[in-house]
PDB file of C-alpha atoms in Angstrom:
ATOM      1  CA  UNK A 271      -3.954  10.136 -16.480  1.00 65.00           C
ATOM      2  CA  UNK A 272      -4.470  13.671 -15.751  1.00 73.00           C
ATOM      3  CA  UNK A 273      -4.162  13.676 -11.940  1.00 72.00           C
ATOM      4  CA  UNK A 274      -0.887  11.929 -12.196  1.00 73.00           C
ATOM      5  CA  UNK A 275       0.513  14.855 -14.414  1.00 77.00           C
ATOM      6  CA  UNK A 276      -0.771  17.331 -11.792  1.00 79.00           C
ATOM      7  CA  UNK A 277       0.969  15.416  -8.924  1.00 79.00           C
ATOM      8  CA  UNK A 278       4.106  15.105 -11.112  1.00 77.00           C
ATOM      9  CA  UNK A 279       4.188  18.938 -11.619  1.00 80.00           C
ATOM     10  CA  UNK A 280       3.665  19.652  -7.990  1.00 82.00           C
ATOM     11  CA  UNK A 281       6.481  17.243  -6.969  1.00 82.00           C
ATOM     12  CA  UNK A 282       8.815  19.629  -8.685  1.00 82.00           C
ATOM     13  CA  UNK A 283       8.821  21.919  -5.666  1.00 83.00           C
ATOM     14  CA  UNK A 284      11.014  20.465  -2.839  1.00 82.00           C
ATOM     15  CA  UNK A 285       8.498  21.039  -0.074  1.00 85.00           C
ATOM     16  CA  UNK A 286       5.776  19.102  -1.864  1.00 84.00           C
ATOM     17  CA  UNK A 287       8.223  16.460  -2.731  1.00 86.00           C
ATOM     18  CA  UNK A 288       9.339  15.968   0.957  1.00 89.00           C
ATOM     19  CA  UNK A 289       5.670  15.960   2.126  1.00 90.00           C
ATOM     20  CA  UNK A 290       4.696  13.411  -0.448  1.00 88.00           C
ATOM     21  CA  UNK A 291       7.509  11.062   0.429  1.00 90.00           C
ATOM     22  CA  UNK A 292       6.883  11.569   4.181  1.00 92.00           C
ATOM     23  CA  UNK A 293       3.106  10.683   3.804  1.00 93.00           C
ATOM     24  CA  UNK A 294       3.781   7.560   1.583  1.00 93.00           C
ATOM     25  CA  UNK A 295       6.487   6.275   4.016  1.00 94.00           C
ATOM     26  CA  UNK A 296       4.230   6.898   7.014  1.00 96.00           C
ATOM     27  CA  UNK A 297       1.475   4.963   5.325  1.00 94.00           C
ATOM     28  CA  UNK A 298       3.865   2.118   4.653  1.00 94.00           C
ATOM     29  CA  UNK A 299       5.264   1.944   8.126  1.00 96.00           C
ATOM     30  CA  UNK A 300       1.797   2.168   9.757  1.00 96.00           C
ATOM     31  CA  UNK A 301       0.458  -0.630   7.435  1.00 95.00           C
ATOM     32  CA  UNK A 302       3.421  -2.878   8.212  1.00 95.00           C
ATOM     33  CA  UNK A 303       2.983  -2.226  11.852  1.00 96.00           C
ATOM     34  CA  UNK A 304      -0.644  -3.068  11.917  1.00 95.00           C
ATOM     35  CA  UNK A 305      -0.090  -6.253   9.942  1.00 93.00           C
ATOM     36  CA  UNK A 306       2.674  -7.274  12.347  1.00 94.00           C
ATOM     37  CA  UNK A 307       0.489  -6.600  15.362  1.00 94.00           C
ATOM     38  CA  UNK A 308      -2.513  -8.447  14.065  1.00 91.00           C
ATOM     39  CA  UNK A 309      -0.347 -11.241  12.776  1.00 89.00           C
ATOM     40  CA  UNK A 310       1.086 -11.744  16.265  1.00 90.00           C
ATOM     41  CA  UNK A 311      -2.464 -11.799  17.788  1.00 89.00           C
ATOM     42  CA  UNK A 312      -3.727 -14.277  15.200  1.00 86.00           C
ATOM     43  CA  UNK A 313      -0.848 -16.760  15.906  1.00 83.00           C
ATOM     44  CA  UNK A 314       0.499 -19.256  13.458  1.00 85.00           C
ATOM     45  CA  UNK A 315      -1.960 -21.938  12.525  1.00 87.00           C
ATOM     46  CA  UNK A 316      -3.192 -23.082   9.162  1.00 89.00           C
ATOM     47  CA  UNK A 317      -6.203 -20.561   9.192  1.00 86.00           C
ATOM     48  CA  UNK A 318      -4.115 -17.641   9.903  1.00 86.00           C
ATOM     49  CA  UNK A 319      -1.396 -18.672   7.360  1.00 89.00           C
ATOM     50  CA  UNK A 320      -4.081 -18.888   4.717  1.00 90.00           C
ATOM     51  CA  UNK A 321      -5.396 -15.417   5.657  1.00 90.00           C
ATOM     52  CA  UNK A 322      -1.925 -13.893   5.489  1.00 90.00           C
ATOM     53  CA  UNK A 323      -1.303 -15.549   2.191  1.00 93.00           C
ATOM     54  CA  UNK A 324      -4.526 -14.209   0.743  1.00 94.00           C
ATOM     55  CA  UNK A 325      -3.655 -10.815   2.189  1.00 93.00           C
ATOM     56  CA  UNK A 326      -0.242 -10.944   0.344  1.00 94.00           C
ATOM     57  CA  UNK A 327      -1.877 -11.945  -2.919  1.00 96.00           C
ATOM     58  CA  UNK A 328      -4.479  -9.252  -2.718  1.00 96.00           C
ATOM     59  CA  UNK A 329      -1.719  -6.658  -2.049  1.00 95.00           C
ATOM     60  CA  UNK A 330       0.297  -7.914  -5.056  1.00 96.00           C
ATOM     61  CA  UNK A 331      -2.639  -7.834  -7.351  1.00 96.00           C
ATOM     62  CA  UNK A 332      -3.425  -4.252  -6.289  1.00 95.00           C
ATOM     63  CA  UNK A 333       0.110  -3.181  -6.778  1.00 94.00           C
ATOM     64  CA  UNK A 334       0.340  -4.681 -10.300  1.00 95.00           C
ATOM     65  CA  UNK A 335      -3.011  -3.125 -11.281  1.00 94.00           C
ATOM     66  CA  UNK A 336      -1.997   0.236  -9.916  1.00 90.00           C
ATOM     67  CA  UNK A 337       1.350   0.128 -11.770  1.00 88.00           C
ATOM     68  CA  UNK A 338      -0.254  -0.946 -15.103  1.00 89.00           C
ATOM     69  CA  UNK A 339      -3.275   1.390 -15.009  1.00 84.00           C
ATOM     70  CA  UNK A 340      -2.164   4.621 -13.381  1.00 79.00           C
ATOM     71  CA  UNK A 341       1.516   5.104 -14.016  1.00 75.00           C
ATOM     72  CA  UNK A 342       2.958   5.854 -17.548  1.00 73.00           C
ATOM     73  CA  UNK A 343       6.664   6.064 -18.106  1.00 68.00           C
ATOM     74  CA  UNK A 344       6.980   9.612 -19.157  1.00 75.00           C
ATOM     75  CA  UNK A 345       6.489  11.123 -15.701  1.00 75.00           C
ATOM     76  CA  UNK A 346       9.448  12.652 -14.021  1.00 79.00           C
ATOM     77  CA  UNK A 347       8.969  11.234 -10.505  1.00 80.00           C
ATOM     78  CA  UNK A 348       8.435   7.622 -11.513  1.00 78.00           C
ATOM     79  CA  UNK A 349      10.084   6.102  -8.493  1.00 81.00           C
ATOM     80  CA  UNK A 350       7.872   8.235  -6.091  1.00 85.00           C
ATOM     81  CA  UNK A 351       4.783   7.003  -7.880  1.00 83.00           C
ATOM     82  CA  UNK A 352       6.026   3.406  -7.353  1.00 87.00           C
ATOM     83  CA  UNK A 353       6.284   4.146  -3.664  1.00 89.00           C
ATOM     84  CA  UNK A 354       2.849   5.681  -3.668  1.00 89.00           C
ATOM     85  CA  UNK A 355       1.399   2.532  -5.271  1.00 91.00           C
ATOM     86  CA  UNK A 356       3.194   0.317  -2.723  1.00 93.00           C
ATOM     87  CA  UNK A 357       1.679   2.242   0.044  1.00 95.00           C
ATOM     88  CA  UNK A 358      -1.852   2.005  -1.470  1.00 94.00           C
ATOM     89  CA  UNK A 359      -1.540  -1.708  -2.084  1.00 96.00           C
ATOM     90  CA  UNK A 360      -0.448  -2.109   1.554  1.00 96.00           C
ATOM     91  CA  UNK A 361      -3.342  -0.202   2.743  1.00 96.00           C
ATOM     92  CA  UNK A 362      -5.780  -2.433   0.826  1.00 96.00           C
ATOM     93  CA  UNK A 363      -3.963  -5.589   2.023  1.00 96.00           C
ATOM     94  CA  UNK A 364      -4.121  -4.221   5.681  1.00 96.00           C
ATOM     95  CA  UNK A 365      -7.862  -3.445   5.281  1.00 96.00           C
ATOM     96  CA  UNK A 366      -8.422  -6.970   4.147  1.00 95.00           C
ATOM     97  CA  UNK A 367      -6.613  -8.321   7.002  1.00 94.00           C
ATOM     98  CA  UNK A 368      -8.442  -6.148   9.557  1.00 94.00           C
ATOM     99  CA  UNK A 369     -11.864  -7.099   8.015  1.00 94.00           C
ATOM    100  CA  UNK A 370     -11.019 -10.879   8.249  1.00 92.00           C
ATOM    101  CA  UNK A 371      -9.627 -10.567  11.815  1.00 89.00           C
ATOM    102  CA  UNK A 372     -12.835  -8.805  12.966  1.00 90.00           C
ATOM    103  CA  UNK A 373     -14.969 -11.459  11.096  1.00 90.00           C
ATOM    104  CA  UNK A 374     -13.149 -14.269  12.884  1.00 84.00           C
ATOM    105  CA  UNK A 375     -13.539 -12.767  16.263  1.00 73.00           C
ATOM    106  CA  UNK A 376     -17.341 -12.778  15.972  1.00 68.00           C
TER     107      UNK A 376
END
């Protein structure tokens, strides 16, 4: 895809590379923190276990789709794009968890 090539070219500069890695790691840490916080608030019964399992499967499906559709193997910064896909899939999974948590509160 065209925008992946643009990002790959921009990652050649060290400042852009560090900013990209910092943002993706910040997104990963934030998503994991939110999942941990909401998971602790939900408790550990059958309902919350099924919600967390569904959240994990949604995150995994999104990760596989992003890896298969967006990234081709001839980019230079392949590992950084894998990290970006991981952060995006964690954001989607966290959004699902937040929506389900708010729905269960009402």
